Structures are given as C-alpha cells and as structure tokens.
PDB file of C-alpha atoms and ligand atoms in Angstrom:
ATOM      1  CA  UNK P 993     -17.011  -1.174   6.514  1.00  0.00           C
ATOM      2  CA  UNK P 994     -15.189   1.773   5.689  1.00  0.00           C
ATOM      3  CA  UNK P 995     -13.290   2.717   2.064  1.00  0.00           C
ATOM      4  CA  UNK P 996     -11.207   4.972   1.812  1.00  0.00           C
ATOM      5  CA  UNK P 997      -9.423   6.176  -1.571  1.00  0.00           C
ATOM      6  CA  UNK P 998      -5.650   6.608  -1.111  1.00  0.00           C
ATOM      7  CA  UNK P 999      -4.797   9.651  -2.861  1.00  0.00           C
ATOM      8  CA  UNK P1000      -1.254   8.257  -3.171  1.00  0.00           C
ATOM      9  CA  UNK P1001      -1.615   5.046  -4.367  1.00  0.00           C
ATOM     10  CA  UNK P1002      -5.180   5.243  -5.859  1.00  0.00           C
ATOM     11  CA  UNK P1003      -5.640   2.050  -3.635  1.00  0.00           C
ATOM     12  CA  UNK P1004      -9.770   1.964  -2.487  1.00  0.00           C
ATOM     13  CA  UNK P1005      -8.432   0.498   1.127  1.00  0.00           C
ATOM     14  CA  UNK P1006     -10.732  -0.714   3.672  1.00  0.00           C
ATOM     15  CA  UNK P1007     -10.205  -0.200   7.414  1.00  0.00           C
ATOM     16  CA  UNK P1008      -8.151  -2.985   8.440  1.00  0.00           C
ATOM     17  CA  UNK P1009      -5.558  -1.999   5.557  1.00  0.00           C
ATOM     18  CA  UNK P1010      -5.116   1.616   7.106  1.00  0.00           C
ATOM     19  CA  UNK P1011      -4.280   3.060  10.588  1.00  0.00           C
ATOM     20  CA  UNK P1012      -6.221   5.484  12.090  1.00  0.00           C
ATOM     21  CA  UNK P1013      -4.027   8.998  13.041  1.00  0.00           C
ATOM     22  CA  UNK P1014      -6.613  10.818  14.833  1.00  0.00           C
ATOM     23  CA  UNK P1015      -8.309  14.509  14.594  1.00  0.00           C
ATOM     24  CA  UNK P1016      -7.295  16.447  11.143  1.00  0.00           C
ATOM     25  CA  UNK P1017      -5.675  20.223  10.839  1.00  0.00           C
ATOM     26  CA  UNK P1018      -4.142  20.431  14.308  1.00  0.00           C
ATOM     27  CA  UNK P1019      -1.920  23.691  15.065  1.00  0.00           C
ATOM     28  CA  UNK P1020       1.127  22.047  17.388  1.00  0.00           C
ATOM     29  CA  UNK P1021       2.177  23.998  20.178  1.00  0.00           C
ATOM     30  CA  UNK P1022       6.047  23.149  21.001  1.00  0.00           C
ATOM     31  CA  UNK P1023       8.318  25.108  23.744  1.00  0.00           C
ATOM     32  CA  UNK P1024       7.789  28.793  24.228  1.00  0.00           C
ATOM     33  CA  UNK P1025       4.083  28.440  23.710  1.00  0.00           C
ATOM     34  CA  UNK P1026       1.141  29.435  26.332  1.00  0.00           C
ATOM     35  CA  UNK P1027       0.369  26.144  29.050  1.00  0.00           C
ATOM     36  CA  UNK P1028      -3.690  26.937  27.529  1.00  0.00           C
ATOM     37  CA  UNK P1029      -2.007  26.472  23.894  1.00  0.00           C
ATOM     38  CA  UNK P1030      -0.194  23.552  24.585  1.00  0.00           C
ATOM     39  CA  UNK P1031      -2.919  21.853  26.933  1.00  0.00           C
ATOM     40  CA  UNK P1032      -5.107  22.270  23.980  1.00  0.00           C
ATOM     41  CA  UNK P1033      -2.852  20.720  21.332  1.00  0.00           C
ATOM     42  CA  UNK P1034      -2.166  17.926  23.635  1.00  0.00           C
ATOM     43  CA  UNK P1035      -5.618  16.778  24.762  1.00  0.00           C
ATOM     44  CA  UNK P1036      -8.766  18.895  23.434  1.00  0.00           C
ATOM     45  CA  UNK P1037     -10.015  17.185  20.352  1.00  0.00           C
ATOM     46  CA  UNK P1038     -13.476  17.005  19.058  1.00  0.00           C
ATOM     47  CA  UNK P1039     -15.923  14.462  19.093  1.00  0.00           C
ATOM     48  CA  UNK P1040     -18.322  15.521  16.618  1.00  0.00           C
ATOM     49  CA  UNK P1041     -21.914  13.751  15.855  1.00  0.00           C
ATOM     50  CA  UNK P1042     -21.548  13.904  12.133  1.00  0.00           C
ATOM     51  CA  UNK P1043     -18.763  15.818  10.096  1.00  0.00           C
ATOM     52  CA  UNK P1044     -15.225  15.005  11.051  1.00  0.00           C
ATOM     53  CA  UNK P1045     -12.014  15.600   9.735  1.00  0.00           C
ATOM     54  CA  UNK P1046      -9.158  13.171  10.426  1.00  0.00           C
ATOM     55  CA  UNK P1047      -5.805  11.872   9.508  1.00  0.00           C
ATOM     56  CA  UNK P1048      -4.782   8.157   8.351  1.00  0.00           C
ATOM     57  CA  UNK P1049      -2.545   6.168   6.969  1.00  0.00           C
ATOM     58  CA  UNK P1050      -1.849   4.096   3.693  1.00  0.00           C
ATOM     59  CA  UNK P1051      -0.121   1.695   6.881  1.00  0.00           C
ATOM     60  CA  UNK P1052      -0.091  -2.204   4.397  1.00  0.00           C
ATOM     61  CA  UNK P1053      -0.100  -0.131   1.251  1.00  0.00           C
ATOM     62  CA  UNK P1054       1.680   2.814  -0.030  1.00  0.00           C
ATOM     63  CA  UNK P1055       2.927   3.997   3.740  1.00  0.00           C
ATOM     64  CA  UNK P1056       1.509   7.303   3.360  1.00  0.00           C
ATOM     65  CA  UNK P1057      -0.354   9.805   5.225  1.00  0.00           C
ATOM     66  CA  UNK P1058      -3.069  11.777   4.005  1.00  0.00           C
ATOM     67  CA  UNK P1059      -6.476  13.065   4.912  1.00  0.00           C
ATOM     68  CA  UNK P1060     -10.169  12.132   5.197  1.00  0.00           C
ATOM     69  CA  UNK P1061     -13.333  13.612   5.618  1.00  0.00           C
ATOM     70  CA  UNK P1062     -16.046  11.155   6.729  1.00  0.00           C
ATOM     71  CA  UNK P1063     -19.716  11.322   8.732  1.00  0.00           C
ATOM     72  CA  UNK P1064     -19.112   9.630  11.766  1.00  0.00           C
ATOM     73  CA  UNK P1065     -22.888   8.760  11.967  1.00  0.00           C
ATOM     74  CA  UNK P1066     -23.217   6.873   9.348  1.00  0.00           C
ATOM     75  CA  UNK P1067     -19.727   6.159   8.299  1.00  0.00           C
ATOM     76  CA  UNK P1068     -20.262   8.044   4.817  1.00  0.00           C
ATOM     77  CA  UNK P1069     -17.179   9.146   2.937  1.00  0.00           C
ATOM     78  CA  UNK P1070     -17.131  12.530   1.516  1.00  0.00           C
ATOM     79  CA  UNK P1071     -13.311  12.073   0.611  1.00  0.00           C
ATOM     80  CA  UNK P1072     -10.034  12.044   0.630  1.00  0.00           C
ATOM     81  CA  UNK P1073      -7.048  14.170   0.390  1.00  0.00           C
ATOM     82  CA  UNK P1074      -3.116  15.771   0.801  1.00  0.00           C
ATOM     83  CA  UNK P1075      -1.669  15.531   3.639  1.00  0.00           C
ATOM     84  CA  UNK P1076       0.574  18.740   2.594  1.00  0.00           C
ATOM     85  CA  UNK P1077      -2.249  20.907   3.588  1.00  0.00           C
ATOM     86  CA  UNK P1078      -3.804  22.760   6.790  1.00  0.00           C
ATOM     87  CA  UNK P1079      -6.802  22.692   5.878  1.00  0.00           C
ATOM     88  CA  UNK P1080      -9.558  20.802   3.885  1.00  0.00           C
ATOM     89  CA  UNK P1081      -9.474  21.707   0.295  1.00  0.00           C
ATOM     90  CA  UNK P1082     -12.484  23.562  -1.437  1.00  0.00           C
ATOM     91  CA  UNK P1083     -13.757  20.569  -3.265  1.00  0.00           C
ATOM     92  CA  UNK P1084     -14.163  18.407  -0.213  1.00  0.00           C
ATOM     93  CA  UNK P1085     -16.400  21.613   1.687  1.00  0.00           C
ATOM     94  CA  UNK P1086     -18.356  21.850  -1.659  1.00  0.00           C
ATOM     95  CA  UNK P1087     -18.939  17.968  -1.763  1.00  0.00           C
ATOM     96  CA  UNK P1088     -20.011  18.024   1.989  1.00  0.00           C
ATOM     97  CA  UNK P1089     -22.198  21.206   1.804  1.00  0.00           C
ATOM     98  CA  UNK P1090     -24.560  19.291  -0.783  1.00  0.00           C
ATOM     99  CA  UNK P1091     -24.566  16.407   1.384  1.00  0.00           C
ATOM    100  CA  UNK P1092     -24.730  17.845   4.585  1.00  0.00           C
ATOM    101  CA  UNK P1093     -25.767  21.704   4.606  1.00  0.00           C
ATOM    102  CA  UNK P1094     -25.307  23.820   7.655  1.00  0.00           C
ATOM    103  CA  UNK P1095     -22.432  21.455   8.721  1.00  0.00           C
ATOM    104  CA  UNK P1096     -19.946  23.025  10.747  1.00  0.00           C
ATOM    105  CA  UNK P1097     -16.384  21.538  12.372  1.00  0.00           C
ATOM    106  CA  UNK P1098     -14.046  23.493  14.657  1.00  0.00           C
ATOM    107  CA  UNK P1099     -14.146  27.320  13.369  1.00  0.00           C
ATOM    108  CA  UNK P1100     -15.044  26.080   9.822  1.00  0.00           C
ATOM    109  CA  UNK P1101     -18.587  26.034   8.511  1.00  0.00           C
ATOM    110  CA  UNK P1102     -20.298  25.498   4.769  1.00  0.00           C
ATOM    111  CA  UNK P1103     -20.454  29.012   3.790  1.00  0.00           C
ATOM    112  CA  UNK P1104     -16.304  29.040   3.829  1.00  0.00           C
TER     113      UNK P1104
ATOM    114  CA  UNK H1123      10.665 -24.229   8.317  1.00  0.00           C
ATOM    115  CA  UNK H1124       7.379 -25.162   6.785  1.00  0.00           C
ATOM    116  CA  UNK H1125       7.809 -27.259   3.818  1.00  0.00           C
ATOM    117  CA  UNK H1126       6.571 -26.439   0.622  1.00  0.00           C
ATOM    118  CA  UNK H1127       8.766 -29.254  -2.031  1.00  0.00           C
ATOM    119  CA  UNK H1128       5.715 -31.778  -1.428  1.00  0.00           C
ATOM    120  CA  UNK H1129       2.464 -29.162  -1.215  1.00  0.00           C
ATOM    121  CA  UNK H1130      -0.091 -30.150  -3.733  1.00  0.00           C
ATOM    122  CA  UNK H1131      -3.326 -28.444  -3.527  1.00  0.00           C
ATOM    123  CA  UNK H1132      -5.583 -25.838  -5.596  1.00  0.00           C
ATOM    124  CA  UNK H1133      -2.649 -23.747  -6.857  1.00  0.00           C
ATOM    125  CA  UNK H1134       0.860 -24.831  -6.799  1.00  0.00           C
ATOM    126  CA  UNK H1135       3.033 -23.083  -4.638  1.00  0.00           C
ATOM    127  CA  UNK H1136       7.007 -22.469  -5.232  1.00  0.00           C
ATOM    128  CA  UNK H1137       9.599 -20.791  -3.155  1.00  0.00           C
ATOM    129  CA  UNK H1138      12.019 -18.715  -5.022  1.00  0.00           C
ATOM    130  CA  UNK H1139      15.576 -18.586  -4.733  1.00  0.00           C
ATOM    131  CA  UNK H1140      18.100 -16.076  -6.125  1.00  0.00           C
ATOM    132  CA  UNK H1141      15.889 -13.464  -6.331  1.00  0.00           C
ATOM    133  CA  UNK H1142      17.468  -9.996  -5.414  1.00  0.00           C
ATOM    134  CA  UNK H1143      15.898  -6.843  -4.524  1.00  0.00           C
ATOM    135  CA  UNK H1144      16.704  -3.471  -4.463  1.00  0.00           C
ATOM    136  CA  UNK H1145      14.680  -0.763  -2.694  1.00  0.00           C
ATOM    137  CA  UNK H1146      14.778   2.859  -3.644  1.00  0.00           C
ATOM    138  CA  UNK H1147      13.719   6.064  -2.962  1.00  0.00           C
ATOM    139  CA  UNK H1148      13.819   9.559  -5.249  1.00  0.00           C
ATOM    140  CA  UNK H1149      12.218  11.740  -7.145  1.00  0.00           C
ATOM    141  CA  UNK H1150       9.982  10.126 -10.183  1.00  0.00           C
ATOM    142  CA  UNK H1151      10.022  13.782 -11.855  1.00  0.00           C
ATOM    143  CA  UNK H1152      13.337  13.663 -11.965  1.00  0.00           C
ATOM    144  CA  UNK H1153      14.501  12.801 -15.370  1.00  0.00           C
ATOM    145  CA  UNK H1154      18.327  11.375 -13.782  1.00  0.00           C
ATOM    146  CA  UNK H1155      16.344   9.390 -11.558  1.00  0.00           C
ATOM    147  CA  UNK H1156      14.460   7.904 -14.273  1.00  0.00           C
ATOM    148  CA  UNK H1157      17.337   7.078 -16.207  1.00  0.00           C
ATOM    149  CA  UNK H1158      19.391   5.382 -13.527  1.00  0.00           C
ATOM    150  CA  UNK H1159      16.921   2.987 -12.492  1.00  0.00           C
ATOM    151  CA  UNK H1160      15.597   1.772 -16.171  1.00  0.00           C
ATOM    152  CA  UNK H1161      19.389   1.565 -16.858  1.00  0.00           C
ATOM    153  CA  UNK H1162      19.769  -1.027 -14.132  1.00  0.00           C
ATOM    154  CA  UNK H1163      16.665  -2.469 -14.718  1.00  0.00           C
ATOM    155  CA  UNK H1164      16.246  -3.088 -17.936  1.00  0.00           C
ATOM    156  CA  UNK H1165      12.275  -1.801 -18.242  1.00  0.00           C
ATOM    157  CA  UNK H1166      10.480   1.622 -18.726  1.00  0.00           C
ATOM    158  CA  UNK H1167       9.471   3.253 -15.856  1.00  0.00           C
ATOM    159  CA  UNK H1168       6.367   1.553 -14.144  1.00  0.00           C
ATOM    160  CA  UNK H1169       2.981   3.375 -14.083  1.00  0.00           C
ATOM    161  CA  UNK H1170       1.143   4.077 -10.784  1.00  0.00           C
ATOM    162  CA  UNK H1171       1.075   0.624  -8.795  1.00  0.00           C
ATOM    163  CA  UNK H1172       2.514  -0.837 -11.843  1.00  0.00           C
ATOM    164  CA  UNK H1173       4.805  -4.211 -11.915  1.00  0.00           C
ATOM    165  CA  UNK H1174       7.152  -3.960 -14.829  1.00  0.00           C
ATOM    166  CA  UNK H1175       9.586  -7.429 -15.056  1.00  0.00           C
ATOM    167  CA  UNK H1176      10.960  -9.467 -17.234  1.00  0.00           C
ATOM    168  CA  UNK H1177      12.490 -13.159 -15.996  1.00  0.00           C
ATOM    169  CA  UNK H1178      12.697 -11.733 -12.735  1.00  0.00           C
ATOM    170  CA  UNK H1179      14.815  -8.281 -13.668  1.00  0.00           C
ATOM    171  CA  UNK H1180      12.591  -5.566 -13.556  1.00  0.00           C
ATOM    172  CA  UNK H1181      10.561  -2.363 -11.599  1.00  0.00           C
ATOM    173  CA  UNK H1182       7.692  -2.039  -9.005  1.00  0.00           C
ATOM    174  CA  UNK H1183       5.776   0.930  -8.166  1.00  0.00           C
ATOM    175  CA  UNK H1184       5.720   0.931  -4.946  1.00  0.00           C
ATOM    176  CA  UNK H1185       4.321   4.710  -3.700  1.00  0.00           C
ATOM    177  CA  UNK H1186       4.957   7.780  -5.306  1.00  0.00           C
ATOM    178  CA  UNK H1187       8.724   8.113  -3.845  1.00  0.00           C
ATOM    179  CA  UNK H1188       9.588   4.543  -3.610  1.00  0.00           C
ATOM    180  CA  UNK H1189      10.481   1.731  -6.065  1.00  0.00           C
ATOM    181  CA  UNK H1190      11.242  -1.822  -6.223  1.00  0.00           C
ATOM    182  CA  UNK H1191      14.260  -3.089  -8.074  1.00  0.00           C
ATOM    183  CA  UNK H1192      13.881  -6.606  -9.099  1.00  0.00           C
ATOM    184  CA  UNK H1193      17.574  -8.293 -10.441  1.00  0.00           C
ATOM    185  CA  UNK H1194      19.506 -11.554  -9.702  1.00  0.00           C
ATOM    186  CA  UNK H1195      20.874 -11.967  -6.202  1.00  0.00           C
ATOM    187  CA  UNK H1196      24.002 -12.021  -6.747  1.00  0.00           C
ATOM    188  CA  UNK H1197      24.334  -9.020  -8.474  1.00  0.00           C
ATOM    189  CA  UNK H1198      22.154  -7.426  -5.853  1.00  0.00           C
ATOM    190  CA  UNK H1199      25.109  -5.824  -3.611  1.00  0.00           C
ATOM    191  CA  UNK H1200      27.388  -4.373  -6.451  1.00  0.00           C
ATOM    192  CA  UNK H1201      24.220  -3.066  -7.879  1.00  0.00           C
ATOM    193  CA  UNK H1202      22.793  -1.166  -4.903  1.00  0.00           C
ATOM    194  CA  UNK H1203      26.772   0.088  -4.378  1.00  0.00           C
ATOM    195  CA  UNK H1204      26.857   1.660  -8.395  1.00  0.00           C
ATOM    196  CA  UNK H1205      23.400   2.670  -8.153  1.00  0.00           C
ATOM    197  CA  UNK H1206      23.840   4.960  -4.884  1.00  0.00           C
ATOM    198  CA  UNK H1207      27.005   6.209  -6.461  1.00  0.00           C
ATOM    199  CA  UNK H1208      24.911   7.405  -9.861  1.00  0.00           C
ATOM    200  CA  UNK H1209      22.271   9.181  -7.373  1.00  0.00           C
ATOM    201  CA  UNK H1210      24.931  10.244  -5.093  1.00  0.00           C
ATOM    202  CA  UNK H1211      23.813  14.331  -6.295  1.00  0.00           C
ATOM    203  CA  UNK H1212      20.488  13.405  -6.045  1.00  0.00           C
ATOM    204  CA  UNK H1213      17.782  13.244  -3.008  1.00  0.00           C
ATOM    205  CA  UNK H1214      17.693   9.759  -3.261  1.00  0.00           C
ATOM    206  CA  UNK H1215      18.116   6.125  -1.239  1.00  0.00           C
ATOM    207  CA  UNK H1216      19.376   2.690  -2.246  1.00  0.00           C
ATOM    208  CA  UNK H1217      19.167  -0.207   0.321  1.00  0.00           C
ATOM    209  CA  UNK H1218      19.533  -4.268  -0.929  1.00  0.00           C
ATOM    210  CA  UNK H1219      16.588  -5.987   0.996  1.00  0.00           C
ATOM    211  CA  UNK H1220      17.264  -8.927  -0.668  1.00  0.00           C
ATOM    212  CA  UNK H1221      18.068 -10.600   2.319  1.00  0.00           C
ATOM    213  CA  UNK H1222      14.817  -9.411   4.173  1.00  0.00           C
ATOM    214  CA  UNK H1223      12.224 -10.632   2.043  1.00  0.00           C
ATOM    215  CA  UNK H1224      10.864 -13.587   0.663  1.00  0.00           C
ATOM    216  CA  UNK H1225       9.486 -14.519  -2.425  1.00  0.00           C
ATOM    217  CA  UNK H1226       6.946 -16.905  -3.683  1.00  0.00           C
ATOM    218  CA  UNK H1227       5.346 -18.153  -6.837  1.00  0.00           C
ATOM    219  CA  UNK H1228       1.636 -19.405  -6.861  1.00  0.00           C
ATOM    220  CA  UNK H1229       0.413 -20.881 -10.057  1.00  0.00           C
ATOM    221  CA  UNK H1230      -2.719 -22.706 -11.161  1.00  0.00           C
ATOM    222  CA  UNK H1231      -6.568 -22.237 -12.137  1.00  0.00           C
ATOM    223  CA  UNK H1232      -7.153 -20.753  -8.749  1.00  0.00           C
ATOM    224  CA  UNK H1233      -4.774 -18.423  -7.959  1.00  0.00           C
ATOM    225  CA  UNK H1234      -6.894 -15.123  -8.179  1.00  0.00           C
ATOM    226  CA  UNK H1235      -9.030 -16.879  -5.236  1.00  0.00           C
ATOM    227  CA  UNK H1236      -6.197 -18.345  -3.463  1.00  0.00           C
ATOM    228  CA  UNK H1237      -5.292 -14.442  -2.782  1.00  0.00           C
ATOM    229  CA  UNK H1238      -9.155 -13.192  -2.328  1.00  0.00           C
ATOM    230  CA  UNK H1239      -8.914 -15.507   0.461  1.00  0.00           C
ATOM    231  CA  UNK H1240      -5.972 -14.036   2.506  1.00  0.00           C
ATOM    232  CA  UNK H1241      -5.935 -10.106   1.183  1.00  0.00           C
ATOM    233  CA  UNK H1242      -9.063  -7.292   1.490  1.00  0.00           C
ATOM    234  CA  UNK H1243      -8.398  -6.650  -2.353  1.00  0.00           C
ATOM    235  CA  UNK H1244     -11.038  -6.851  -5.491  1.00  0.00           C
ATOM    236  CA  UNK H1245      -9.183  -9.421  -7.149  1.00  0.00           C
ATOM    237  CA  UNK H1246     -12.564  -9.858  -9.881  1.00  0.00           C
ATOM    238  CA  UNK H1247     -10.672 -10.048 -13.630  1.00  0.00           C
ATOM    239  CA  UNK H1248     -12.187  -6.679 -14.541  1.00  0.00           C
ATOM    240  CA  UNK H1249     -10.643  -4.603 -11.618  1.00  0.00           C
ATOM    241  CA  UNK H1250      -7.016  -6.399 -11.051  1.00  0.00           C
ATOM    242  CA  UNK H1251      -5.361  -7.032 -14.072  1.00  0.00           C
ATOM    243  CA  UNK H1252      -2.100  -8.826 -14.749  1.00  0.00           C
ATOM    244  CA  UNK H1253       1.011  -6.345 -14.226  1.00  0.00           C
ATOM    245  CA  UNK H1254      -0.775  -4.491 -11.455  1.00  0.00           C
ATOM    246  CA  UNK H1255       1.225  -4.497  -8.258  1.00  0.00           C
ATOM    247  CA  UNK H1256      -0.975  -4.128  -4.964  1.00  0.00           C
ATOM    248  CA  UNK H1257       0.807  -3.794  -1.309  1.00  0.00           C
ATOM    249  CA  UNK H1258      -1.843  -5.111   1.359  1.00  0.00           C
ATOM    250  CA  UNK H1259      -1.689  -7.837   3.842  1.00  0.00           C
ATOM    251  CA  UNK H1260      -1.942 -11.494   3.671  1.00  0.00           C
ATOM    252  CA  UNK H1261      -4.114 -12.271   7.151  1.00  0.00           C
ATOM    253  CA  UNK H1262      -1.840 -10.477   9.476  1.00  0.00           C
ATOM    254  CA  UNK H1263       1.547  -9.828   7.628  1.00  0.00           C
ATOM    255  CA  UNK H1264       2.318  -7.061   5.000  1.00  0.00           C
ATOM    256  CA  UNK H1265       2.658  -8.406   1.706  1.00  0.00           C
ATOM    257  CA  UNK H1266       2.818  -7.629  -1.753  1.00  0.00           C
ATOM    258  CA  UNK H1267       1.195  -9.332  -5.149  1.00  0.00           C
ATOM    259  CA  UNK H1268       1.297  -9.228  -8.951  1.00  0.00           C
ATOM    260  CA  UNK H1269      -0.165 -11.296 -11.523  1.00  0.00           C
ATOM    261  CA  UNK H1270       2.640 -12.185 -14.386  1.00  0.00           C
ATOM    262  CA  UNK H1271      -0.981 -13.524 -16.178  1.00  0.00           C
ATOM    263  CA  UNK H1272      -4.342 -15.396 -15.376  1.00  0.00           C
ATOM    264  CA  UNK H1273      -2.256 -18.323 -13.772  1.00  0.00           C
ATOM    265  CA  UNK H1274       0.391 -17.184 -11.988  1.00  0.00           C
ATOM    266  CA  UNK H1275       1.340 -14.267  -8.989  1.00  0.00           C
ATOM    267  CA  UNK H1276       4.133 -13.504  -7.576  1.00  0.00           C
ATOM    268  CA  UNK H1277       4.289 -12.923  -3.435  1.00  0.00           C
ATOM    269  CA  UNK H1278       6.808 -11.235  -0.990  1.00  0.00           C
ATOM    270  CA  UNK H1279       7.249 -10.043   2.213  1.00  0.00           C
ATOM    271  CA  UNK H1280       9.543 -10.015   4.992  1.00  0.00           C
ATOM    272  CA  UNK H1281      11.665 -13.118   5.267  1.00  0.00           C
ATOM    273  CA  UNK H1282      11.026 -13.136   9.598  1.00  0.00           C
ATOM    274  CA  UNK H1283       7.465 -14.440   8.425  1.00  0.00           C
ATOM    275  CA  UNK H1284       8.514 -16.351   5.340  1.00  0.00           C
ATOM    276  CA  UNK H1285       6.942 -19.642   7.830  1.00  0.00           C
ATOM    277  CA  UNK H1286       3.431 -18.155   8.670  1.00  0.00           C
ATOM    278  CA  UNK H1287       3.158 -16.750   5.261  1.00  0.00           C
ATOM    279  CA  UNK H1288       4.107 -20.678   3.344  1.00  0.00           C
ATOM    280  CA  UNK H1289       1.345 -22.096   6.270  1.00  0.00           C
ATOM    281  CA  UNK H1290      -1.054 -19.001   4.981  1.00  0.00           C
ATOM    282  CA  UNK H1291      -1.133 -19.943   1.255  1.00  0.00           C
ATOM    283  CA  UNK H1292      -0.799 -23.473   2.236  1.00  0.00           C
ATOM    284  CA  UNK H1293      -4.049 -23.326   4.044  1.00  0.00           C
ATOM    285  CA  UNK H1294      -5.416 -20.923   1.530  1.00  0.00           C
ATOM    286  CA  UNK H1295      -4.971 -23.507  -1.935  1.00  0.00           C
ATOM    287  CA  UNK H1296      -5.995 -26.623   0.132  1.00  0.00           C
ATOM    288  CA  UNK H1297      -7.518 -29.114  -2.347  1.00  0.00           C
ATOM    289  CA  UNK H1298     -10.445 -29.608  -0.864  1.00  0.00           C
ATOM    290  CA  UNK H1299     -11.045 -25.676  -0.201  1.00  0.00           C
ATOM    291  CA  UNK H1300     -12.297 -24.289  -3.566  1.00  0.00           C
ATOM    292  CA  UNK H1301     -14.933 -21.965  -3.752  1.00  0.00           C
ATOM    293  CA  UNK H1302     -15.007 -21.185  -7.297  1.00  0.00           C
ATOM    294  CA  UNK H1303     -16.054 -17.495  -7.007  1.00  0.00           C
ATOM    295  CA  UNK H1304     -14.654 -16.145  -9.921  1.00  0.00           C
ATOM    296  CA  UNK H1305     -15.555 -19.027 -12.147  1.00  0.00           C
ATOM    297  CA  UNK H1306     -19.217 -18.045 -11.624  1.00  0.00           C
TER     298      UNK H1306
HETATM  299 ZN1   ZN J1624      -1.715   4.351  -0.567  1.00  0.00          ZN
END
C-alpha cells in the first residue's frame, strides 16, 4: 500500500484517500509554442524503472496538490513536497542519493 | 430516508438538527482574518487539523486556507452575510453550507472502531486524540470526524448522501459486529 505524507495537512494518507495527477515538473507549452514543444508537453512522459517524480492530490482530505517522489519498483517513498515549486527540492535529491545512488530522472541526476 | 429514531446497536447513532455551518476561506497569517472568525465563533484559532467547539459553536481546521464555522442554524445566513462584509478588504470567501451537509453524532464504548471500520485512518488512542479533526472518506463518500472525547464523534458530509452514509454507520455499529480491536 502506498503512504504518502500530506505536506498540507500532515495527514499520512494511503492511496485510496489521494488521486493520482501524473508525471511531476512539467514545462506547459500553450499557443505560440513549437508543434515538437507542444507534442511533447501533451504526450511524452516517462516511464521510469525506479525513481519517479509525480504529482497528487490531498483529493478526501485537505484538497491540495503537492508533490511526491517515490520508487516505482518497490513502491518506496522518499517523500513529499510543495507544489509551488519546479523542481524537487534539495532535501528530497539528498534523501534519494543515499538510497538510490547514480539515480537519474529526466535531465536531473544525484550529483545536482 | 433511512431511519435512525429506532437503531440500537454497538454505538448509538443520532442525527442532528439545527446545526449550521459556515465555510471559509483566507489567509490564517492574517491577523484581521483571525480576529473575524474567533469573533463569530467564540474559540481561539484551531491548530493544524484541529476541531475547536463548544455546544456546537465553534472552528475546524480544515486545510491551510480553509475553515469550518460551526454556529446555530438559524443564525447561519445573517452570519455568513456580516462575516463577508468584515472580510470584504480581504482575500477571503464566506459560503453557508449548512444546507449541504449533514451531521451525525455516534456515541458509545465502540465508537473509535465503529469509524476504523468505514475510514483508512489510525484511529489507535495514542495517534487520534479527542479534538483532532480528520477529512477522509467513509467507504465511498467524503466525510469528516472528530472525537468531542473517548465516547463520542461527531460526522458530516454532504446532505445528497446523508441515506448511504446513516446505512454505512448503521451497518458499521451492528450489535452483533464487534471486533474489539482497541480493547486488546
Ligand atoms: Zn492534505
């Protein structure tokens, strides 16, 4: 089962108490922007074996948004954070690069 | 409408009437903010996920924008109209929902199991204590809890499923359905 910490609310919520919002840190495209750049924001995610980054919601609690970083092999939890950010914050790398070094996601790796 | 007058099982169960509700949404750093609703309310300012009320007048934290305020019905719609005219300067939202939710009183020996039955919440004496307001679900519906004490927690949620949600805890505090989990 998965637990996730609501930063919000402080709520430890399993699964069926959140909503799941997808892939993390996206960059949206809107009008004016390249057909590759907007292709990309609308349908090329990642589907990483191991460290992912997503988004979910607090959906029968608090109602909010916010941020997770989780293994997706084993369903470990390295944590959980703002949603008023675009990118993972330094603690969460530092937590994962003790638990899984070399890790890398999109153009982010370990060493920063 | 699913009776409740005649339900006798682990944990009595007791529909309340009157009960108004305010919901509103501001700033909590905001000192005017503050003021306003413990004016109306009666009660200091609730703590994260905190239930603060007094003979049904009173405060629920709710998320970290959004707050429950807990007064009589019928003073319900004058309130909401004065309160949204004290935040009128302010970022702020007032809405009576009395009319959209339901509330109802469970009381007995059983009542912490009564809701570890229906909710995904720790409900173990050590972890949820009395005055601590959790928003989850009850089976399938969204729902809210506090314990006043040891015997007795108060439930709402939306009046559309006031019937599934009287057949839930029904079900949930039948007599012959104890599992004495927390008395072990
Ligand atoms: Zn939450």
């Amino acid at each position: 089962m998965l637990i996730f910490t609501c930063p919000y609310c402080g709520v430890a919520a399993e699964e069926t108490e959140l909503a799941a919002g997808g892939e993390a840190h996206l960059t949206r495209f809107g009008p004016g922007s390249s057909d590759d750049d907007f292709e990309s924001y609308l349908f090329t995610r990642e589907n990483p074996k191991g460290v992912h980054f997503e988004r979910w919601r607090h959906v029968y609690g608090c109602g909010k948004w916010f941020h997770a970083a989780r293994c997706t092999v084993s369903n470990e939890v390295f944590g959980t954070y703002s949603a008023q950010t675009t990118e993972p914050t330094a603690e969460i790398r530092e937590t994962i690069s003790k638990k899984r070094p070399g890790w890398s996601w999109r153009d982010m790796n370990g060493e920063g | 409408m699913s009776d409740l007058k005649n339900f006798d099982g682990l944990v009595s169960i007791r529909e309340i009437e009157g009960q108004g509700m305010l919901v509103v949404r501001g700033d909590f750093s905001a000192p005017a903010f503050r003021e306003a609703v413990c004016a109306l309310a009666g009660v200091d300012f609730p703590e994260q996920r905190q239930a603060v009320v007094r003979d049904g007048r009173g405060l629920l934290w709710m998320s970290p924008d959004e707050l429950m305020v807990m007064l009589p019905r019928a003073e319900a719609s004058r309130a909401r109209a004065d309160l949204a005219a004290k935040l009128a300067d302010q970022h702020a939202l007032v809405g009576d929902v009395s009319d959209a939710r339901v509330h109802f009183q469970i009381e007995g020996r059983v009542v912490r199991e009564t809701i570890a039955k229906l909710a995904p919440v720790d409900m173990h004496p050590d972890v949820f204590a009395p005055g601590t307001l959790r928003r989850t679900r009850f089976g399938q519906v969204a729902t809210a809890v506090w314990l006043l004490d040891e015997r007795t927690a108060r439930v709402f949620c939306f009046r559309s499923v006031r019937d599934y949600m009287a057949k839930l805890l029904a079900v949930a505090a039948d007599e012959k359905s104890e599992v004495a989990y927390f008395q072990k």
